PDB file of C-alpha atoms and ligand atoms in Angstrom:
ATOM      1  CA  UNK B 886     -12.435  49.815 -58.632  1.00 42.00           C
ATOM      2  CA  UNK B 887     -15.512  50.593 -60.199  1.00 43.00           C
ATOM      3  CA  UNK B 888     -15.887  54.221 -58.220  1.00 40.00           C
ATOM      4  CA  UNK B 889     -18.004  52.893 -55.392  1.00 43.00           C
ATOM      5  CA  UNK B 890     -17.400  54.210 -52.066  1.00 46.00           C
ATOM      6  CA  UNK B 891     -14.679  51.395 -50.219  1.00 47.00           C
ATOM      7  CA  UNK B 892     -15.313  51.209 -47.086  1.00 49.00           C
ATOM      8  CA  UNK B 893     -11.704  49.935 -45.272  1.00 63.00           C
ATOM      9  CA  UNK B 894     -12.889  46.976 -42.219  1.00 85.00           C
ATOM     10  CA  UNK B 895     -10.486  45.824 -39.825  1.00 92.00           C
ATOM     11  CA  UNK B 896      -8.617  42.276 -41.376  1.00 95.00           C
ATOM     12  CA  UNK B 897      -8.505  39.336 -38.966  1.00 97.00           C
ATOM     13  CA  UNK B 898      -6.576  36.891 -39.218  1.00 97.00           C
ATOM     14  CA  UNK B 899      -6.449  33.391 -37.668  1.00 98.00           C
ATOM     15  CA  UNK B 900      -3.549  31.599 -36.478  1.00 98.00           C
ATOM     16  CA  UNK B 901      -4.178  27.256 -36.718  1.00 97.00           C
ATOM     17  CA  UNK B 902      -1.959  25.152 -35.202  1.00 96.00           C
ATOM     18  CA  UNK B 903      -1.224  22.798 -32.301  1.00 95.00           C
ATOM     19  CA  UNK B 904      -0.451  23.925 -29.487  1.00 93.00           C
ATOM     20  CA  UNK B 905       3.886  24.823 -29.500  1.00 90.00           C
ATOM     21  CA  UNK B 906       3.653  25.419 -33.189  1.00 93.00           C
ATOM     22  CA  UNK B 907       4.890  29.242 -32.904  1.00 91.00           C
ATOM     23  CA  UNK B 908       1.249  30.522 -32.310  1.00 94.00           C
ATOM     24  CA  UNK B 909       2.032  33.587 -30.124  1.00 92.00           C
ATOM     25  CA  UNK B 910       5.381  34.139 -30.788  1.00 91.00           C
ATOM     26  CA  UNK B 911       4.277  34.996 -34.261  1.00 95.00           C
ATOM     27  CA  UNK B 912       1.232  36.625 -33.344  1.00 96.00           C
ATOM     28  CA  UNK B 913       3.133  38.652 -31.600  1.00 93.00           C
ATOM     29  CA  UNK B 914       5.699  39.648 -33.948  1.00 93.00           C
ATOM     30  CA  UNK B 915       2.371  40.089 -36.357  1.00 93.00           C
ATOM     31  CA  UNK B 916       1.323  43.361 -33.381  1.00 94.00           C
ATOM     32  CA  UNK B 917       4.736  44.619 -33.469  1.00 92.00           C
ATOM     33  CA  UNK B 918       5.399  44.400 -37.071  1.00 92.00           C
ATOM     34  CA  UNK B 919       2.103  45.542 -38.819  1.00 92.00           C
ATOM     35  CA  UNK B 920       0.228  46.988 -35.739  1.00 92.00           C
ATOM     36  CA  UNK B 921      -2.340  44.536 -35.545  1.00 95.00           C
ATOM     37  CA  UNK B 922      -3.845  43.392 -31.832  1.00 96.00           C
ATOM     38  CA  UNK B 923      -2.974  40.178 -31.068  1.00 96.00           C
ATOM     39  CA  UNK B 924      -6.055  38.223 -29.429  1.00 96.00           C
ATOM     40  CA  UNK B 925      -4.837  35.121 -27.733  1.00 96.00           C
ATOM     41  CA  UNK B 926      -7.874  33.348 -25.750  1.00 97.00           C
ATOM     42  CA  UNK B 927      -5.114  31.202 -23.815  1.00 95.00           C
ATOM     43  CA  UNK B 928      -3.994  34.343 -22.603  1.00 94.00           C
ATOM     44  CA  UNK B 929      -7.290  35.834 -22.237  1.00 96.00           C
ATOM     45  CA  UNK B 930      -8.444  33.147 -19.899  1.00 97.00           C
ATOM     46  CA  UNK B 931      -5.301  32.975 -18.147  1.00 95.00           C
ATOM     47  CA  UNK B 932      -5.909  36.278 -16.669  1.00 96.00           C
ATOM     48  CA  UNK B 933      -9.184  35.446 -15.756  1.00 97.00           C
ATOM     49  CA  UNK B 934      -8.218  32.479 -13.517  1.00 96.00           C
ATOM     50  CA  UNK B 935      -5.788  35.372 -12.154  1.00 95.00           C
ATOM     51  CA  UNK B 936      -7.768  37.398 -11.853  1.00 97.00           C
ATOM     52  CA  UNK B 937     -11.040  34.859  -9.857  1.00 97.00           C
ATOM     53  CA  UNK B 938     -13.468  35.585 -12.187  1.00 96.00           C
ATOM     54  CA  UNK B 939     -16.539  33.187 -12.467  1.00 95.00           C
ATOM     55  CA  UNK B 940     -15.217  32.614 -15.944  1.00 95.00           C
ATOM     56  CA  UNK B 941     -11.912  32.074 -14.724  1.00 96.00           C
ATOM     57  CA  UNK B 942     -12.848  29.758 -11.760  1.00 96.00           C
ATOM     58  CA  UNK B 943     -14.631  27.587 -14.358  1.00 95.00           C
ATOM     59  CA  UNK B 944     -12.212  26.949 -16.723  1.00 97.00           C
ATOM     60  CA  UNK B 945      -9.106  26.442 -14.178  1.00 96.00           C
ATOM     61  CA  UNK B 946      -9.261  22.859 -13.358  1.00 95.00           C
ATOM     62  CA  UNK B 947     -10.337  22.449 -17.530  1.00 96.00           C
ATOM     63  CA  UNK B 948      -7.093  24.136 -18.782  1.00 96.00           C
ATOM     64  CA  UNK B 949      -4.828  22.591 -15.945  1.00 93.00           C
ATOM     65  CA  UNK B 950      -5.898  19.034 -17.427  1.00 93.00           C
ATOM     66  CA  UNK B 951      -4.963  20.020 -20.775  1.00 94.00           C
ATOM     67  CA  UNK B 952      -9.086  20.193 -21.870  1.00 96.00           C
ATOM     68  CA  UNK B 953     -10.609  22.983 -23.796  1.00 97.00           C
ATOM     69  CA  UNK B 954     -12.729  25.091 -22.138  1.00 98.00           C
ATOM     70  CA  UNK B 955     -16.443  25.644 -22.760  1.00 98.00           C
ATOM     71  CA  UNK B 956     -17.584  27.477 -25.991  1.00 98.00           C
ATOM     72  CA  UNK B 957     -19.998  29.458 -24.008  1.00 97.00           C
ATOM     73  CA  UNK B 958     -16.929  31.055 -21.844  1.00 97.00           C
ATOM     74  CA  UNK B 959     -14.714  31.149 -24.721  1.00 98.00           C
ATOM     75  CA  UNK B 960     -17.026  33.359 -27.183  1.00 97.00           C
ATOM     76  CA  UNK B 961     -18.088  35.280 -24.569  1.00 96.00           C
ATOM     77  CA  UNK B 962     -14.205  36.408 -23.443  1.00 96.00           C
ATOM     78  CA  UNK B 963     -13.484  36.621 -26.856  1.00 96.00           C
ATOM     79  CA  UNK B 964     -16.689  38.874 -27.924  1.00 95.00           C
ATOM     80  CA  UNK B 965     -15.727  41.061 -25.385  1.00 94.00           C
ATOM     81  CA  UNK B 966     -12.461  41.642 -26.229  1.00 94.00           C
ATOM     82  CA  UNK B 967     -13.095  41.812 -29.988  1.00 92.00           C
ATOM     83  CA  UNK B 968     -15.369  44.980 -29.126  1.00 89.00           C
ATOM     84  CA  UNK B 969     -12.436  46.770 -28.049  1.00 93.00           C
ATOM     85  CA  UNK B 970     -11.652  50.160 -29.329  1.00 92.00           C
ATOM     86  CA  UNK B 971      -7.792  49.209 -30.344  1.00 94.00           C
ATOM     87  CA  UNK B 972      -9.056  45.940 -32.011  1.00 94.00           C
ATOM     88  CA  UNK B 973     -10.343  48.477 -34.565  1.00 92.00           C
ATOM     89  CA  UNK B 974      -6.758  47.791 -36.494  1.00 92.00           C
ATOM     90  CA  UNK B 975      -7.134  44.775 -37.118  1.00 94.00           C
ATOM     91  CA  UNK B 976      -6.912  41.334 -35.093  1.00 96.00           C
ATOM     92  CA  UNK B 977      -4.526  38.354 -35.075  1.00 97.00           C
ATOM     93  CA  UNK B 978      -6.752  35.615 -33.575  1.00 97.00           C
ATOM     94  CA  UNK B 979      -4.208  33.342 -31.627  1.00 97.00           C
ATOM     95  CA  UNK B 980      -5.889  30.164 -30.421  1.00 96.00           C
ATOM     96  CA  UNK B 981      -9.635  30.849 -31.127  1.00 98.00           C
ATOM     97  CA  UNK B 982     -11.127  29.223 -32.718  1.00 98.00           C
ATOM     98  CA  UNK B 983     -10.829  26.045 -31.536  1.00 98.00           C
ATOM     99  CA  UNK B 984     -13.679  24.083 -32.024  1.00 98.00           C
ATOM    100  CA  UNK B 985     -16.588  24.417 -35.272  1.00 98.00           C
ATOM    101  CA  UNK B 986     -19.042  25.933 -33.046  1.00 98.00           C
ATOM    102  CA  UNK B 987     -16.698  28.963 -32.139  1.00 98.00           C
ATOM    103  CA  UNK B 988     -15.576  28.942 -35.608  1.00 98.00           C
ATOM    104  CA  UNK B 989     -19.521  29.228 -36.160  1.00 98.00           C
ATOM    105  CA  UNK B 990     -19.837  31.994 -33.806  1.00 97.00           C
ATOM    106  CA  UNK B 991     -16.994  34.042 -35.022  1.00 97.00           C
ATOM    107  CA  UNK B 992     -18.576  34.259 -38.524  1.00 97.00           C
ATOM    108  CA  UNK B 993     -21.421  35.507 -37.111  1.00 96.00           C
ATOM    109  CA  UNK B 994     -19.855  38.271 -34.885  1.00 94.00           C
ATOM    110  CA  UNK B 995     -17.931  39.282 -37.998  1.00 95.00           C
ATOM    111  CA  UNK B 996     -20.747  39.624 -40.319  1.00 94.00           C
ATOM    112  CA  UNK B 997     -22.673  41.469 -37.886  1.00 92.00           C
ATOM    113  CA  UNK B 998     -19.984  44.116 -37.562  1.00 90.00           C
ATOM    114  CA  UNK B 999     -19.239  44.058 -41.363  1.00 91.00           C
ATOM    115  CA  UNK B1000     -16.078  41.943 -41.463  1.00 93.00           C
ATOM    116  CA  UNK B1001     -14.605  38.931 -42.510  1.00 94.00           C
ATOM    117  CA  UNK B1002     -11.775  36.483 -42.414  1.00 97.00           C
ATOM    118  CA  UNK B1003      -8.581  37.915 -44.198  1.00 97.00           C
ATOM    119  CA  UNK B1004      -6.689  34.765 -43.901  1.00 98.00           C
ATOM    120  CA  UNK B1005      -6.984  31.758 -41.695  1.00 98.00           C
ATOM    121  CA  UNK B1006      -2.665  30.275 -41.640  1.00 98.00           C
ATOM    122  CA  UNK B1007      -2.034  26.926 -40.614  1.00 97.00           C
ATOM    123  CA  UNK B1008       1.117  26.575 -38.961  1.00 97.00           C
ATOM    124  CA  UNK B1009       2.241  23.204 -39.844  1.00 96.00           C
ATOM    125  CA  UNK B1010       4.580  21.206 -37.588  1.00 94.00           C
ATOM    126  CA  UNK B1011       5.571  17.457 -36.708  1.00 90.00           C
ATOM    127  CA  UNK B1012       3.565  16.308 -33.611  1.00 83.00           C
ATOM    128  CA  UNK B1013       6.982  14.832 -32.320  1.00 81.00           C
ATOM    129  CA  UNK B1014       8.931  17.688 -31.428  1.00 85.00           C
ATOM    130  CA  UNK B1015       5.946  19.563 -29.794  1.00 88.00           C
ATOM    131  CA  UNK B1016       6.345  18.191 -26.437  1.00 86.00           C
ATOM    132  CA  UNK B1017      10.478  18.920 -26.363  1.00 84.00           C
ATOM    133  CA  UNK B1018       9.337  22.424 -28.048  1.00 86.00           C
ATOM    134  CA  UNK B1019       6.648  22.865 -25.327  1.00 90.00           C
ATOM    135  CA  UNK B1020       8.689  21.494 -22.210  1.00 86.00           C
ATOM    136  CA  UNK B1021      11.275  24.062 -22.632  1.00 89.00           C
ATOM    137  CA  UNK B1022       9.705  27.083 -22.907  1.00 91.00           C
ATOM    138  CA  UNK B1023       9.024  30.415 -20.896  1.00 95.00           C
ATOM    139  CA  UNK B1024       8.401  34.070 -21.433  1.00 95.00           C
ATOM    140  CA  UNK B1025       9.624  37.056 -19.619  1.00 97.00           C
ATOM    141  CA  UNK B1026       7.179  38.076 -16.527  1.00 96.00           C
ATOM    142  CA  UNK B1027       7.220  41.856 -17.306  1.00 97.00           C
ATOM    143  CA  UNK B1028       6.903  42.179 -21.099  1.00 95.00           C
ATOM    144  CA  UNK B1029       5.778  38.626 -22.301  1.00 92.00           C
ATOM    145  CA  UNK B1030       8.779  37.790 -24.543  1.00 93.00           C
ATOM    146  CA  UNK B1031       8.970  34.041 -25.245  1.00 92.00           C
ATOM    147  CA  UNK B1032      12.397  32.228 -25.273  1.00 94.00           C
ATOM    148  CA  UNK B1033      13.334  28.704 -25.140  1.00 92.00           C
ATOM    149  CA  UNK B1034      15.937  26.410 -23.218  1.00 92.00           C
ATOM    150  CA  UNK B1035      17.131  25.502 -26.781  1.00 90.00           C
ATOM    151  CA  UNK B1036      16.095  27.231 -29.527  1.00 86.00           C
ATOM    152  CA  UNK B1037      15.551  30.502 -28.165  1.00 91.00           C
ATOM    153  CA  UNK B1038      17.621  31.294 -25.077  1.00 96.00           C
ATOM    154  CA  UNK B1039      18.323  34.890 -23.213  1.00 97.00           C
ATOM    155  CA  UNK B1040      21.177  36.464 -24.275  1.00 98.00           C
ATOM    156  CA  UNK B1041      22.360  36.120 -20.085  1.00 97.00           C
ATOM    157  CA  UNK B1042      20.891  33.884 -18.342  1.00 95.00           C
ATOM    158  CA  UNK B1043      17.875  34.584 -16.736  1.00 95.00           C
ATOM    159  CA  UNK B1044      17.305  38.052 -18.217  1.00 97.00           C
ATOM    160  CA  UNK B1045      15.236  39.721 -20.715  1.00 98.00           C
ATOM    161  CA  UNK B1046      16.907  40.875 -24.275  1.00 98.00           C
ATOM    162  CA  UNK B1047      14.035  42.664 -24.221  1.00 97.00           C
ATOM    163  CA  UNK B1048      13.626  44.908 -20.976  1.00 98.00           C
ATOM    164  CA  UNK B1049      15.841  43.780 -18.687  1.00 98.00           C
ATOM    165  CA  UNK B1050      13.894  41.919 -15.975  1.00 98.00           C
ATOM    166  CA  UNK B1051      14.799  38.807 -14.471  1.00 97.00           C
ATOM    167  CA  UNK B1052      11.419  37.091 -13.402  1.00 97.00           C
ATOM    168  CA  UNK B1053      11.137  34.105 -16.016  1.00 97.00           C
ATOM    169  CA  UNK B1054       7.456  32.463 -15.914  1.00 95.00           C
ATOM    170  CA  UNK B1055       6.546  28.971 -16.966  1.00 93.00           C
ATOM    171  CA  UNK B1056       2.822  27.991 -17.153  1.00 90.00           C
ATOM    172  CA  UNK B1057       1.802  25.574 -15.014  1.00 88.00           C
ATOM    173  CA  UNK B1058       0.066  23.942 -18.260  1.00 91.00           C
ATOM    174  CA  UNK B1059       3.293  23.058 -20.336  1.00 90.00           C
ATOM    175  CA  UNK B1060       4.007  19.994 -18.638  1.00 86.00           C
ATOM    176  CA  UNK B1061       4.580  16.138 -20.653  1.00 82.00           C
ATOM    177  CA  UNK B1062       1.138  14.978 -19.382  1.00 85.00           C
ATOM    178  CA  UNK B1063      -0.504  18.147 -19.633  1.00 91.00           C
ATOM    179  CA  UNK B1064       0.506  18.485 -23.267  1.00 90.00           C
ATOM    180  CA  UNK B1065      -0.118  15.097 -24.589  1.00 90.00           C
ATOM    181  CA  UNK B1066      -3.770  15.877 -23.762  1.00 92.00           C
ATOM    182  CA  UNK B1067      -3.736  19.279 -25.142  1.00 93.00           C
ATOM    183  CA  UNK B1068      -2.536  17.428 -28.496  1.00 93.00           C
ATOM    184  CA  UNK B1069      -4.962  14.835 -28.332  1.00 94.00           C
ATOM    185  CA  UNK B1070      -7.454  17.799 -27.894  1.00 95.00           C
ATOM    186  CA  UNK B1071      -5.887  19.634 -30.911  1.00 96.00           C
ATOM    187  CA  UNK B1072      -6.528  16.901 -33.215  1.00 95.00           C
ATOM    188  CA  UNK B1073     -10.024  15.899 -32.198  1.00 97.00           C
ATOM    189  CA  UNK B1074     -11.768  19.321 -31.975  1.00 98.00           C
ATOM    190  CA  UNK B1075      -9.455  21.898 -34.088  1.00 97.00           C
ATOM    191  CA  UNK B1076      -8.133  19.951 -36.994  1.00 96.00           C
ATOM    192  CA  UNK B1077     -11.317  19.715 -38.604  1.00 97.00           C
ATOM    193  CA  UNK B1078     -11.194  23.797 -39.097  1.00 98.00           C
ATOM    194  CA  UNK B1079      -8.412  23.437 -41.444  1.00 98.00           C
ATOM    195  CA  UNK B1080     -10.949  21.570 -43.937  1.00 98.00           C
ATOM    196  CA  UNK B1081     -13.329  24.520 -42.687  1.00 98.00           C
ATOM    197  CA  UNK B1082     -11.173  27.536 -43.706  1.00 98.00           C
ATOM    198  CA  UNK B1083     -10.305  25.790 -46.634  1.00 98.00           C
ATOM    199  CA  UNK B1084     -13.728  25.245 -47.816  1.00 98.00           C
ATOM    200  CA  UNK B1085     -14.782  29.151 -47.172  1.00 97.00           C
ATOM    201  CA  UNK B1086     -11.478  29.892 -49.607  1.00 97.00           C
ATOM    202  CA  UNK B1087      -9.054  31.695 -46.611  1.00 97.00           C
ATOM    203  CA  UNK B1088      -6.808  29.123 -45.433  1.00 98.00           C
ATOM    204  CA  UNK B1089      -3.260  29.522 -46.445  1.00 98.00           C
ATOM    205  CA  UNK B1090      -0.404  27.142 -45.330  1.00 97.00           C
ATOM    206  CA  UNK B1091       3.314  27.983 -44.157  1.00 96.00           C
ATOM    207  CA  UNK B1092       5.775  24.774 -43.058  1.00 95.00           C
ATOM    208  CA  UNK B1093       6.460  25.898 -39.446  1.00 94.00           C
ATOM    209  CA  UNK B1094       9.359  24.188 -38.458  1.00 93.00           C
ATOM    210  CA  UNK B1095      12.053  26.192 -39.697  1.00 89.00           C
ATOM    211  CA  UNK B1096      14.145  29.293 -37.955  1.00 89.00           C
ATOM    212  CA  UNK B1097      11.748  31.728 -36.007  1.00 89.00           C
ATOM    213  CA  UNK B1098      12.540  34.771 -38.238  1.00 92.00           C
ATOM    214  CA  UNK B1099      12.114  32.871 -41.414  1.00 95.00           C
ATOM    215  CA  UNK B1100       9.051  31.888 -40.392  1.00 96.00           C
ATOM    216  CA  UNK B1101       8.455  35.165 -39.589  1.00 95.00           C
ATOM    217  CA  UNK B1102       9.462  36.520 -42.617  1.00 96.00           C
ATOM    218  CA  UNK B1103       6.862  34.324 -45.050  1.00 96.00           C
ATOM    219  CA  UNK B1104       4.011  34.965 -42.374  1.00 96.00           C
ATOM    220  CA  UNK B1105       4.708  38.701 -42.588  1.00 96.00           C
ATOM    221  CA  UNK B1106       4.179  38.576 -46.582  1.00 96.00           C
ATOM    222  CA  UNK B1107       1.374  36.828 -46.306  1.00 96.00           C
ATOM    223  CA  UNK B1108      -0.406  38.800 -43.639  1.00 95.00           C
ATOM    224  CA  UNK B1109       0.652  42.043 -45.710  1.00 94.00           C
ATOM    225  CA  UNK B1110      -0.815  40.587 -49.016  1.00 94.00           C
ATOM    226  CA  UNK B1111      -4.132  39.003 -47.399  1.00 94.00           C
ATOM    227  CA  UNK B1112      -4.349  42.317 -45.477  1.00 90.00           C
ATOM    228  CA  UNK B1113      -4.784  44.722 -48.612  1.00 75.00           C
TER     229      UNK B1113
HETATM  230  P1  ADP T1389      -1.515  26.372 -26.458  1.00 68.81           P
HETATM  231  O1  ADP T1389      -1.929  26.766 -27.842  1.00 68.81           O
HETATM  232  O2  ADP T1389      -0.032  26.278 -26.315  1.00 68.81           O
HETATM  233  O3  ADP T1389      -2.216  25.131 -25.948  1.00 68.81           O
HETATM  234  P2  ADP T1389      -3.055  28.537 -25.225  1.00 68.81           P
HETATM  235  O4  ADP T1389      -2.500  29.583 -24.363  1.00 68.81           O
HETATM  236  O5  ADP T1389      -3.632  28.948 -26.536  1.00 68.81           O
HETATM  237  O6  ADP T1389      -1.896  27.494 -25.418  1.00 68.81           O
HETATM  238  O7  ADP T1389      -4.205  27.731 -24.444  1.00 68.81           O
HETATM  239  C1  ADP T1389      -4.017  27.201 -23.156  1.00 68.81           C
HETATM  240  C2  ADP T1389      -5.287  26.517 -22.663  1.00 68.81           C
HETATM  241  O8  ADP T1389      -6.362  27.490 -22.574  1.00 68.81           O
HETATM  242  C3  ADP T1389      -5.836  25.416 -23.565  1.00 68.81           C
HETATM  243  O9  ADP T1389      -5.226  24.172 -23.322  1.00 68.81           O
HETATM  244  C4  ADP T1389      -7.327  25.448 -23.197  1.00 68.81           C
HETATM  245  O10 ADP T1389      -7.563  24.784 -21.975  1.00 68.81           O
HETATM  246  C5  ADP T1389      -7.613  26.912 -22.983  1.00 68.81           C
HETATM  247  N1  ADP T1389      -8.060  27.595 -24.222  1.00 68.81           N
HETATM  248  C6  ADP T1389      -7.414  28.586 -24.899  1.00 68.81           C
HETATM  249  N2  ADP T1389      -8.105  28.982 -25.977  1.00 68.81           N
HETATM  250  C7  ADP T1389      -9.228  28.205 -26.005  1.00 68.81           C
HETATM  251  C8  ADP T1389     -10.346  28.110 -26.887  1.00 68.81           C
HETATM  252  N3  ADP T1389     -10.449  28.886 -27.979  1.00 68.81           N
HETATM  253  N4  ADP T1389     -11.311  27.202 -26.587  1.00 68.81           N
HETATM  254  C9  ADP T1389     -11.229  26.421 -25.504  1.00 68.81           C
HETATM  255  N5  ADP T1389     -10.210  26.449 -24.632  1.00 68.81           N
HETATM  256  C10 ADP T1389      -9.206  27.327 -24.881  1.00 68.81           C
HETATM  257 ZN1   ZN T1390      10.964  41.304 -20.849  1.00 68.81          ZN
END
């Protein structure tokens, strides 16, 4: 330090991936752990269709056929979520970007507000076992937990370890077809950002098909060292 005045900016960091490769569930454990917002567009836009916003009545039929939705209605969900005051501590993007032209647009939001990318982690993972991964999971309809037939059951069946509530939810996205496409997707439009992180110096990699936690374990070290 050379006595200048540091001025601390919010990190963001980016979680790459297909889709099933642990994006939320560790984007979540990334809020709870280190008090960062997650920022998951998926979920973003899902409570827009909810919710019958024009946004939300555009990209419904796009998301039920496994597409990506439009950059336009993407960056302009995401911008205005970004602006909000708790995203101040710092952001785990989960699912955005997707494509180079919002990976385009999120540099330039960031250098307008003084930021930059922290870290963009590549979760890597064996296309095979998405689709079983995908297939069997659900999350907990009050607090958003995410379990799985398999590898990440309720403790009783049909309840929440976490609060207690006994409405499971399945998205109406996570079916065979549905996620075959969303694959196909993956490869074709987000790949490419891996070589694009790399080449701007912030991607890091982590071998995501171990245990949960131990996954969770090397992410948290590297969030905590990219962070600082
Ligand atoms: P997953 O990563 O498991 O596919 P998400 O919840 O991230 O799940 O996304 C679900 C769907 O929402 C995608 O298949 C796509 O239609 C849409 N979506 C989410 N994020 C984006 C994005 N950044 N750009 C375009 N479409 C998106
Ligand atoms: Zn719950």
């Amino acid at each position: 330090m050379d006595g200048a005045q540091v001025t601390a900016t919010a990190p963001v960091f980016i979680l790459l991936g297909p889709p099933g490769a642990g994006k939320g569930t560790q984007a979540r454990m990334l809020q709870d752990a280190h008090g960062f917002v997650q920022l998951s567009t998926g979920d973003l836009l899902r409570a827009a269709v909810a919710a019958g916003t024009d946004a939300g009545k555009a990209a419904k039929a796009v998301m039920e056929a496994g597409g990506l939705v439009s950059d336009d209605i993407v960056i302009a969900i995401l911008k205005d979520r970004l602006t909000d005051e708790d995203c101040a501590r710092g952001v785990i993007l989960d699912g955005f970007p997707r494509t180079t032209g919002q990976a385009e647009a999120l540099d330039e939001l960031l250098a307008e507000a003084g930021q930059h990318i922290n870290a963009a982690i590549s979760l890597e993972v064996d296309d095979a076992a998405m689709v079983a991964r995908i297939s069997g999971r659900f999350t907990c309809g009050n607090c958003g937990e995410g379990y799985h037939d398999v590898h990440k059951p309720t403790a009783v069946l049909g309840t929440c370890d976490k609060c207690g509530n006994t409405h499971m939810k399945r998205r109406a996205d996570d079916n065979a077809e549905t996620v075959a496409q969303r694959l196909t997707e993956y490869h074709k439009k987000t790949a490419p950002l891996i070589a694009y992180y790399e080449g701007k110096g912030v991607l890091q990699s982590l071998d995501a098909m171990g245990e949960i936690d131990a996954i969770t374990a090397t992410l948290s070290g590297m969030v905590r060292e990219a962070a600082g």
